[in-house]
Coordinates of C-alpha atoms and ligand atoms in Angstrom, one line a residue:
M25 CA 0.0 -0.1 0.0
R26 CA 1.4 3.3 -1.1
L27 CA -0.5 5.6 1.7
S28 CA -1.1 4.6 5.2
E29 CA -4.3 3.3 6.5
N30 CA -4.7 6.1 8.6
F31 CA -4.5 8.5 5.8
L32 CA -7.6 11.2 6.2
W33 CA -9.1 10.9 2.6
G34 CA -12.1 13.3 2.4
A35 CA -13.2 16.6 1.2
A36 CA -13.7 20.2 2.6
I37 CA -16.5 22.8 2.7
S38 CA -16.7 26.5 3.3
N39 CA -19.9 26.4 5.2
V40 CA -20.6 30.2 4.5
Q41 CA -20.6 29.5 0.8
A42 CA -22.7 26.0 1.2
E43 CA -25.3 26.8 4.0
G44 CA -27.7 29.4 3.1
G45 CA -30.1 29.8 6.1
Y46 CA -28.4 33.2 6.2
L47 CA -30.5 34.5 8.8
E48 CA -31.8 31.6 10.4
D49 CA -31.6 30.7 14.3
G50 CA -30.3 33.9 15.5
K51 CA -27.5 34.1 12.6
C52 CA -26.5 37.9 11.7
L53 CA -25.4 39.0 8.3
D54 CA -22.0 38.0 7.4
V55 CA -19.4 39.7 5.1
Y56 CA -20.0 36.8 2.7
D57 CA -23.5 37.8 2.6
T58 CA -22.9 41.7 1.7
L59 CA -20.0 41.2 -0.1
E60 CA -20.4 42.9 -3.6
V61 CA -18.3 40.7 -6.1
L62 CA -17.1 41.3 -9.7
P63 CA -17.3 38.4 -11.9
E64 CA -14.2 36.5 -12.0
I65 CA -13.9 36.6 -15.7
G66 CA -16.1 38.4 -18.3
T67 CA -18.3 41.3 -17.4
E68 CA -21.6 39.3 -16.8
P69 CA -22.8 39.7 -13.3
V70 CA -22.8 36.0 -11.8
A71 CA -23.2 36.5 -8.2
S72 CA -26.2 34.5 -6.6
S73 CA -28.0 35.5 -3.2
T74 CA -26.5 33.7 -0.3
D75 CA -29.8 33.2 1.4
V76 CA -30.2 29.7 0.2
A77 CA -27.0 28.8 -1.5
S78 CA -26.9 24.8 -1.5
D79 CA -29.3 24.7 1.5
H80 CA -26.7 22.8 3.4
Y81 CA -28.2 24.4 6.5
H82 CA -31.2 22.1 6.2
R83 CA -29.5 19.3 4.2
Y84 CA -26.6 18.7 6.1
K85 CA -27.8 15.0 7.1
E86 CA -28.0 14.0 3.4
D87 CA -24.9 15.7 2.4
I88 CA -23.0 13.8 5.2
A89 CA -24.7 10.7 4.1
N90 CA -23.4 11.0 0.7
M91 CA -19.7 11.4 2.2
K92 CA -20.2 8.3 4.1
E93 CA -21.1 6.5 0.9
M94 CA -17.9 7.8 -0.8
G95 CA -16.1 6.2 2.2
F96 CA -14.9 9.9 3.8
K97 CA -12.5 9.3 6.5
A98 CA -12.8 13.0 7.3
C99 CA -14.4 16.2 6.3
R100 CA -13.2 19.7 6.7
F101 CA -16.2 22.2 7.6
S102 CA -16.2 25.7 9.0
I103 CA -17.9 27.0 11.6
V104 CA -19.7 30.3 10.6
W105 CA -18.6 33.0 13.5
S106 CA -21.8 35.0 12.5
R107 CA -23.9 32.1 13.9
I108 CA -22.2 31.7 16.9
H109 CA -21.5 35.2 17.8
P110 CA -24.2 37.1 15.9
G111 CA -23.7 40.4 18.2
G112 CA -20.4 40.4 16.6
D113 CA -18.5 42.6 19.8
D114 CA -21.1 41.5 22.5
F115 CA -19.3 38.3 23.8
K116 CA -22.7 36.5 23.9
V117 CA -22.9 33.1 22.2
N118 CA -25.9 32.3 20.3
E119 CA -26.9 28.6 21.6
K120 CA -28.9 27.7 18.6
G121 CA -25.7 28.3 16.5
M122 CA -23.7 26.1 18.8
A123 CA -26.3 23.1 18.8
Y124 CA -26.4 23.4 15.1
Y125 CA -22.7 22.6 14.7
E126 CA -22.9 20.2 17.5
D127 CA -25.4 18.0 15.7
M128 CA -23.3 18.3 12.4
I129 CA -20.1 16.9 14.3
D130 CA -22.3 14.2 16.0
T131 CA -23.7 13.3 12.5
M132 CA -20.0 13.1 11.1
L133 CA -18.8 11.0 13.9
E134 CA -21.6 8.4 13.7
A135 CA -20.9 8.3 10.1
G136 CA -17.3 7.3 11.0
I137 CA -16.0 10.8 9.5
E138 CA -13.3 12.6 11.6
P139 CA -14.6 16.1 11.6
V140 CA -11.8 18.8 10.9
C141 CA -12.9 22.2 12.1
S142 CA -12.1 25.4 10.7
L143 CA -12.6 28.6 12.4
V144 CA -12.6 31.4 10.3
H145 CA -13.3 30.7 6.2
F146 CA -14.2 33.8 4.2
D147 CA -16.7 34.7 6.9
M148 CA -17.0 37.2 9.9
P149 CA -20.1 39.0 11.4
D150 CA -20.6 42.2 9.0
L151 CA -20.9 44.2 11.9
L152 CA -17.2 43.8 12.8
Y153 CA -16.3 44.9 9.0
R154 CA -18.5 48.0 9.4
K155 CA -17.7 49.1 12.8
Y156 CA -13.9 48.1 13.1
N157 CA -12.8 47.5 9.7
G158 CA -12.3 44.0 10.7
F159 CA -8.5 42.9 11.6
W160 CA -7.4 46.3 10.8
D161 CA -8.7 47.1 14.5
R162 CA -6.8 45.1 17.3
R163 CA -9.9 44.8 19.3
V164 CA -11.3 42.4 16.3
V165 CA -8.6 39.9 17.6
D166 CA -10.1 39.7 21.0
F167 CA -13.5 39.1 19.5
Y168 CA -12.2 36.4 17.5
A169 CA -10.2 34.8 20.6
D170 CA -13.5 34.8 22.7
H171 CA -15.3 33.2 19.9
V172 CA -12.7 30.4 19.2
A173 CA -12.3 29.9 23.0
A174 CA -16.1 29.7 23.2
V175 CA -16.1 27.0 20.2
A176 CA -13.0 24.8 21.5
K177 CA -14.5 24.3 24.9
R178 CA -18.0 23.2 23.5
F179 CA -16.4 20.8 21.2
A180 CA -13.4 19.6 23.1
G181 CA -13.1 15.9 22.8
K182 CA -15.1 15.6 19.8
V183 CA -13.1 17.5 17.3
K184 CA -9.5 16.4 17.1
Y185 CA -8.3 18.3 14.1
W186 CA -8.6 22.2 14.2
I187 CA -7.6 25.0 11.7
T188 CA -7.3 28.3 13.1
Y189 CA -7.9 30.6 9.8
N190 CA -8.6 29.6 6.2
E191 CA -5.9 31.1 3.8
I192 CA -4.3 33.3 6.2
N193 CA -1.8 34.5 3.5
L194 CA -4.6 36.2 1.6
V195 CA -5.1 38.8 4.2
T196 CA -4.7 41.8 1.6
W197 CA -6.6 40.1 -1.3
S198 CA -10.3 41.0 0.0
H199 CA -12.3 41.9 3.2
L200 CA -13.8 38.4 2.8
V201 CA -10.5 37.1 4.1
S202 CA -9.8 39.9 7.1
G203 CA -12.9 41.9 7.3
A204 CA -10.7 44.8 6.1
D205 CA -10.3 47.6 3.6
R206 CA -7.3 49.7 3.2
P207 CA -8.1 52.9 4.9
E208 CA -7.3 56.1 2.7
G209 CA -3.9 57.4 3.0
V210 CA -2.5 54.0 4.2
S211 CA 0.3 52.5 1.9
M212 CA 0.2 48.9 0.9
P213 CA 3.3 47.9 3.0
V214 CA 1.6 49.2 6.2
F215 CA -1.7 47.9 5.4
H216 CA -0.1 44.3 4.9
E217 CA 2.0 44.6 8.0
R218 CA -0.8 45.3 10.1
L219 CA -3.1 42.8 8.8
L220 CA -0.4 40.2 8.9
H221 CA 0.3 41.2 12.6
H222 CA -3.1 41.0 13.8
T223 CA -4.1 38.0 11.9
Q224 CA -1.1 35.9 13.1
L225 CA -2.0 37.0 16.7
A226 CA -5.3 35.9 16.1
H227 CA -4.1 32.4 15.1
A228 CA -1.8 32.4 17.9
K229 CA -4.5 33.1 20.5
A230 CA -6.5 30.6 18.8
V231 CA -4.0 27.9 19.0
L232 CA -3.5 28.6 22.6
A233 CA -7.1 28.6 23.4
I234 CA -7.9 25.2 21.6
K235 CA -4.9 23.4 23.4
E236 CA -6.0 24.9 26.7
A237 CA -9.6 23.6 26.0
D238 CA -8.2 20.2 24.7
P239 CA -4.6 19.2 25.2
E240 CA -5.1 16.2 22.9
A241 CA -6.3 18.5 20.1
L242 CA -4.3 18.9 17.0
V243 CA -4.1 22.4 15.7
G244 CA -2.7 23.5 12.1
G245 CA -2.1 26.7 10.5
M246 CA -3.4 27.3 6.7
I247 CA -2.3 28.8 3.5
A248 CA -3.2 29.2 0.1
Q249 CA -0.4 27.3 -1.4
Q250 CA 1.0 27.9 -5.2
A251 CA 3.9 26.8 -6.7
V252 CA 5.7 30.0 -7.8
Y253 CA 7.8 30.0 -10.9
P254 CA 10.3 32.5 -12.4
Y255 CA 9.0 33.8 -15.9
S256 CA 12.6 33.2 -17.1
S257 CA 16.2 32.5 -16.5
R258 CA 16.7 36.1 -16.4
P259 CA 18.2 36.6 -13.2
A260 CA 16.0 39.5 -12.3
D261 CA 13.1 37.0 -13.0
I262 CA 14.7 34.4 -10.5
Y263 CA 15.0 37.2 -7.9
A264 CA 11.5 37.9 -8.4
G265 CA 10.2 34.6 -8.0
D266 CA 12.4 33.8 -5.2
F267 CA 11.0 37.3 -3.3
A268 CA 7.4 36.4 -4.5
K269 CA 7.4 32.8 -3.2
K270 CA 8.6 34.2 0.1
F271 CA 6.3 37.2 0.4
R272 CA 3.3 35.3 -0.7
N273 CA 3.5 31.9 0.9
D274 CA 6.5 31.0 3.3
L275 CA 6.1 34.2 5.2
Y276 CA 3.0 33.1 6.9
N277 CA 4.5 29.6 7.5
D278 CA 7.5 30.9 8.9
V279 CA 5.7 33.0 11.4
M280 CA 3.2 30.4 12.4
T281 CA 6.2 27.8 12.8
G282 CA 9.0 30.1 14.0
G283 CA 7.0 32.7 16.1
D284 CA 8.7 35.9 14.8
Y285 CA 8.9 37.7 11.5
P286 CA 11.6 36.1 9.4
D287 CA 14.8 38.2 8.3
Y288 CA 13.8 38.7 4.5
Y289 CA 10.4 40.2 5.7
K290 CA 12.2 42.5 8.4
S291 CA 14.5 43.6 5.7
F292 CA 11.7 44.4 3.3
L293 CA 9.9 46.3 6.2
R294 CA 13.3 48.4 6.9
N295 CA 13.8 49.1 3.3
Q296 CA 10.1 50.4 3.2
G297 CA 11.0 52.5 6.2
L298 CA 8.9 50.7 8.8
D299 CA 9.7 49.3 12.1
P300 CA 10.5 45.5 11.8
E301 CA 10.1 44.4 15.2
L302 CA 6.7 42.9 16.7
P303 CA 6.0 44.1 20.0
A304 CA 7.6 41.8 22.7
E305 CA 4.1 40.8 24.4
D306 CA 2.8 39.8 20.9
R307 CA 6.0 38.1 19.9
E308 CA 5.7 36.2 23.2
I309 CA 2.2 35.0 22.3
I310 CA 3.2 34.1 18.7
S311 CA 6.0 32.2 19.5
S312 CA 4.4 30.1 22.3
A313 CA 1.6 29.3 19.8
A314 CA 4.4 28.3 17.2
A315 CA 6.0 25.8 19.8
K316 CA 2.5 24.2 20.1
L317 CA 1.6 24.2 16.5
D318 CA 1.1 20.5 15.3
Y319 CA 0.7 20.8 11.4
L320 CA 0.6 22.9 8.4
A321 CA -2.5 22.7 6.1
F322 CA -2.8 24.4 2.8
S323 CA -5.1 24.7 -0.2
Y324 CA -3.6 24.0 -3.6
Y325 CA -5.3 24.6 -7.2
A326 CA -2.6 26.0 -9.4
S327 CA 0.7 27.3 -9.9
G328 CA 1.8 30.9 -10.9
V329 CA 4.4 32.6 -12.9
V330 CA 6.3 35.9 -11.7
K331 CA 8.1 38.3 -13.9
A332 CA 10.6 41.1 -12.6
P333 CA 9.3 44.7 -13.4
E334 CA 11.0 46.5 -16.3
G335 CA 14.2 48.1 -15.3
A336 CA 14.4 45.8 -12.1
E337 CA 18.4 45.6 -12.6
S338 CA 18.5 49.3 -11.8
M339 CA 15.9 49.8 -9.1
S340 CA 16.3 50.4 -5.4
T341 CA 15.5 47.4 -3.2
A342 CA 12.8 49.1 -1.7
E343 CA 11.1 49.8 -5.3
L344 CA 11.9 46.4 -6.6
E345 CA 10.5 44.6 -3.7
Y346 CA 7.4 46.8 -3.3
K347 CA 6.8 46.0 -7.1
I348 CA 7.1 42.3 -6.6
A349 CA 4.9 42.2 -3.4
F350 CA 2.0 44.6 -4.7
E351 CA 2.3 45.1 -8.4
S352 CA 3.2 41.8 -10.0
E353 CA 2.0 41.3 -13.8
K354 CA -0.1 38.1 -14.1
C355 CA 1.5 35.9 -16.4
S356 CA 0.6 32.6 -17.7
N357 CA 2.5 29.4 -18.1
S358 CA 2.7 28.3 -21.7
Y359 CA 3.5 25.0 -20.5
L360 CA 0.4 24.2 -18.8
T361 CA -3.3 24.1 -19.6
A362 CA -6.2 25.8 -17.6
N363 CA -9.9 25.6 -16.7
E364 CA -12.5 28.1 -17.9
W365 CA -11.5 30.5 -15.1
G366 CA -7.8 30.7 -16.0
W367 CA -6.6 28.6 -13.0
Q368 CA -3.7 26.7 -14.5
I369 CA -3.4 22.9 -13.8
D370 CA -0.1 21.8 -12.4
P371 CA 0.1 18.5 -10.5
M372 CA 3.6 18.6 -10.6
G373 CA 3.5 22.0 -8.7
L374 CA 1.6 20.0 -5.8
R375 CA 4.7 17.9 -5.5
I376 CA 7.2 20.7 -5.6
V377 CA 5.4 22.4 -2.9
L378 CA 4.9 19.3 -0.7
K379 CA 8.6 18.6 -1.0
D380 CA 9.7 22.4 -0.3
M381 CA 7.5 22.4 2.6
H382 CA 8.8 19.1 4.0
D383 CA 12.3 20.3 3.8
R384 CA 11.7 23.8 5.0
Y385 CA 9.4 23.0 8.3
H386 CA 9.7 19.2 9.1
K387 CA 6.2 19.2 10.3
P388 CA 3.3 16.9 9.0
L389 CA 1.5 18.5 6.2
F390 CA -2.2 18.1 5.3
I391 CA -3.6 19.1 1.8
V392 CA -7.1 20.5 3.1
E393 CA -8.5 21.8 -0.4
N394 CA -7.4 20.7 -4.0
G395 CA -9.9 20.6 -6.8
I396 CA -11.1 22.0 -10.1
G397 CA -14.0 24.3 -11.0
M398 CA -15.9 23.2 -14.0
D399 CA -19.3 24.1 -15.5
D400 CA -20.9 20.6 -15.1
K401 CA -23.8 19.8 -17.1
L402 CA -26.7 17.6 -16.0
V403 CA -27.8 15.3 -18.9
D404 CA -30.6 12.9 -18.3
G405 CA -30.0 12.9 -14.4
K406 CA -26.1 12.3 -15.0
V407 CA -23.0 14.4 -14.9
Y408 CA -19.8 13.0 -16.7
D409 CA -17.2 14.9 -15.2
D410 CA -14.2 13.2 -16.6
G411 CA -12.2 16.4 -16.8
R412 CA -12.4 16.6 -13.0
I413 CA -11.5 12.8 -12.6
D414 CA -8.5 13.5 -14.8
Y415 CA -7.4 16.5 -12.6
Y416 CA -7.7 14.3 -9.6
I417 CA -5.9 11.2 -10.9
K418 CA -2.8 13.6 -11.6
H419 CA -2.8 15.4 -8.5
I420 CA -3.4 12.2 -6.3
D421 CA -0.5 10.7 -8.3
A422 CA 1.6 13.7 -7.5
L423 CA 1.2 13.5 -3.7
E424 CA 1.7 9.9 -3.8
K425 CA 5.1 10.4 -5.2
A426 CA 5.8 13.0 -2.7
V427 CA 5.0 10.7 0.2
V428 CA 6.5 7.4 -1.3
D429 CA 9.5 8.5 -3.2
D430 CA 10.2 11.9 -1.5
G431 CA 9.4 10.8 2.2
V432 CA 7.0 13.8 2.7
D433 CA 4.9 13.3 6.0
L434 CA 1.2 13.9 4.7
M435 CA -1.6 13.4 7.0
G436 CA -4.3 13.5 4.3
Y437 CA -6.1 14.9 1.3
L438 CA -9.2 16.8 1.2
A439 CA -10.7 17.4 -2.2
W440 CA -12.7 20.5 -3.0
S441 CA -15.6 19.8 -2.6
P442 CA -17.9 16.9 -1.4
F443 CA -21.0 18.6 -3.3
D444 CA -21.6 21.9 -5.3
F445 CA -21.8 25.4 -3.6
L446 CA -21.3 29.0 -4.3
S447 CA -17.6 30.0 -5.4
S448 CA -15.7 32.8 -3.6
H449 CA -17.2 35.1 -6.2
K450 CA -20.9 33.6 -5.2
E451 CA -21.0 31.9 -8.6
V452 CA -23.0 28.7 -9.1
R453 CA -21.8 27.9 -12.7
K454 CA -18.2 27.2 -11.4
R455 CA -18.8 23.9 -9.6
Y456 CA -16.5 21.8 -7.6
G457 CA -18.5 18.9 -6.0
F458 CA -18.4 15.3 -6.4
V459 CA -22.4 15.8 -6.1
Y460 CA -24.2 18.0 -8.3
V461 CA -26.7 20.3 -6.5
N462 CA -29.5 21.1 -8.9
R463 CA -29.9 24.9 -9.1
T464 CA -29.0 27.7 -11.1
K465 CA -27.9 31.1 -10.7
D466 CA -31.4 32.7 -10.2
D467 CA -33.6 29.5 -10.0
L468 CA -33.6 27.0 -7.0
L469 CA -35.1 24.4 -8.7
D470 CA -35.4 21.5 -6.2
L471 CA -31.7 21.5 -5.1
A472 CA -31.7 18.0 -5.5
R473 CA -28.3 16.1 -4.9
I474 CA -27.0 13.9 -7.8
P475 CA -23.9 12.2 -7.8
K476 CA -21.5 12.8 -10.6
K477 CA -19.3 10.3 -12.2
S478 CA -16.4 11.4 -9.9
F479 CA -18.3 10.4 -6.9
Y480 CA -18.3 6.8 -7.9
W481 CA -14.3 7.3 -8.9
Y482 CA -13.4 8.9 -5.5
K483 CA -15.4 6.1 -3.8
K484 CA -13.1 3.6 -5.2
V485 CA -9.7 5.7 -4.7
I486 CA -10.6 5.9 -1.0
A487 CA -11.4 2.2 -0.9
S488 CA -8.3 1.4 -2.4
C489 CA -6.3 3.7 -0.3
G490 CA -5.3 5.7 -3.4
E491 CA -4.1 2.5 -5.2
D492 CA -6.5 2.3 -7.9
L493 CA -6.8 5.7 -9.6
A494 CA -8.0 4.4 -12.8
N495 CA -10.9 6.2 -14.6
D496 CA -12.7 3.0 -15.3
I497 CA -16.2 3.6 -13.7
D498 CA -19.4 2.2 -15.1
Y499 CA -21.5 5.3 -14.4
Ligands
BG6_520 C1 -10.2 28.5 -1.6 C2 -10.9 28.8 -0.8 O1 -9.5 30.0 -2.0 O2 -10.7 28.3 -2.9 C3 -12.5 28.6 -0.9 O3 -10.7 28.4 0.6 C4 -12.9 28.7 -2.4 O4 -13.4 29.1 0.0 C5 -11.9 27.9 -3.1 O5 -14.2 28.6 -2.5 C6 -12.0 27.8 -4.7 O6 -12.0 29.1 -5.1 P1 -13.4 29.8 -5.8 O7 -12.9 31.3 -5.9 O8 -13.4 29.0 -7.1 O9 -14.4 29.6 -5.0

């Protein structure tokens, strides 16, 4: 057998994108509900309302039954903050929200599925965004820490695997991640450093709160991982590729495992005329959490290419690093194909990041999102998603090589996603699930759950513990 019997096979959900029930049982508006998104490609508006989404709020038992049928060992889900603390800043727990997730966790456990609980996944009470500008304001760190402590206490002993913060390296991408917009007159380096500092502090406080509630729990940090390649062998491109990789990815893992800003980030701050030191009291919290961190989790969908700016060779370090960090031109890789949304398919990139993280951190790794967005079509009650199966075959083969041939310590593989739900841009047409959810952008139809061809293929993969990847399903 290529992978261990304890390998955590399954898939992951972002509950705010799946649940709907957006104002039910005391939940308040969430940043995901109010977010105004532009389409990812093209100009047609694509966003759907979040009020029903995939109705996971009412159909989670059916969704978990489907996961059980596929043989899942684990399911990553997220606890929506605005269900648990709808007051945002009043420190009051909404019992109905807690009870809802408790039943979801119990249902998974009864189905033999290990719950992997994420604490903030593209969600936050909208009030914390409007009143405080999210994690830009340090007080939000305390609201978050209080929220995590309440959840960790409640589910201690039931949830063994925790993820503190989804894609913590995307903090400046959107207020969907951090609850913050850049205030007028604030430079990008200042905005970035402050969000990094506050979210790392939030992550650290979460690690400590979970460990205090349950010393047996295993806690991981999580980033959106991307293999980063230089555009060419021009030395400035190599420099840019290296700096971008560190700035986009390593920085966050370095802080979560090392407990302080790494040297390259301190020099970056100094070159931008900023103070590179964390306050001693915060560094203490961040470093004690680093000592307790059990594993590093990440999502992986695609790789990226970085090109040095024009005239890079004669620029000051400050200008060059600023441009690479915040003004990088998006380039495509001519060796790779892409899905309709331009995400470049790169299974070897997954092996590259696994090897790199293993060598750099010597910690167990956990792939907690990997998949492909496709415009699946329901034809005569069936969905032939061979493109998805092909994507998974190549990525699972790559991770198996990383484990077996390269010695990477990998805890599990969670695909994205068990069933269809809204994308981060609230798009219904961009589907990822093993189970089709019958709805369109504006018409909820019957929201029926229909297993796609990949459902039966993944079931076979899990049953063979990753040995049998062939696409030979009679569907
Ligand atoms: C990850 C997020 O970035 O990618 C998910 O954690 C998201 O929440 C997923 O849905 C796929 O991205 P998208 O934009 O296609 O939904």
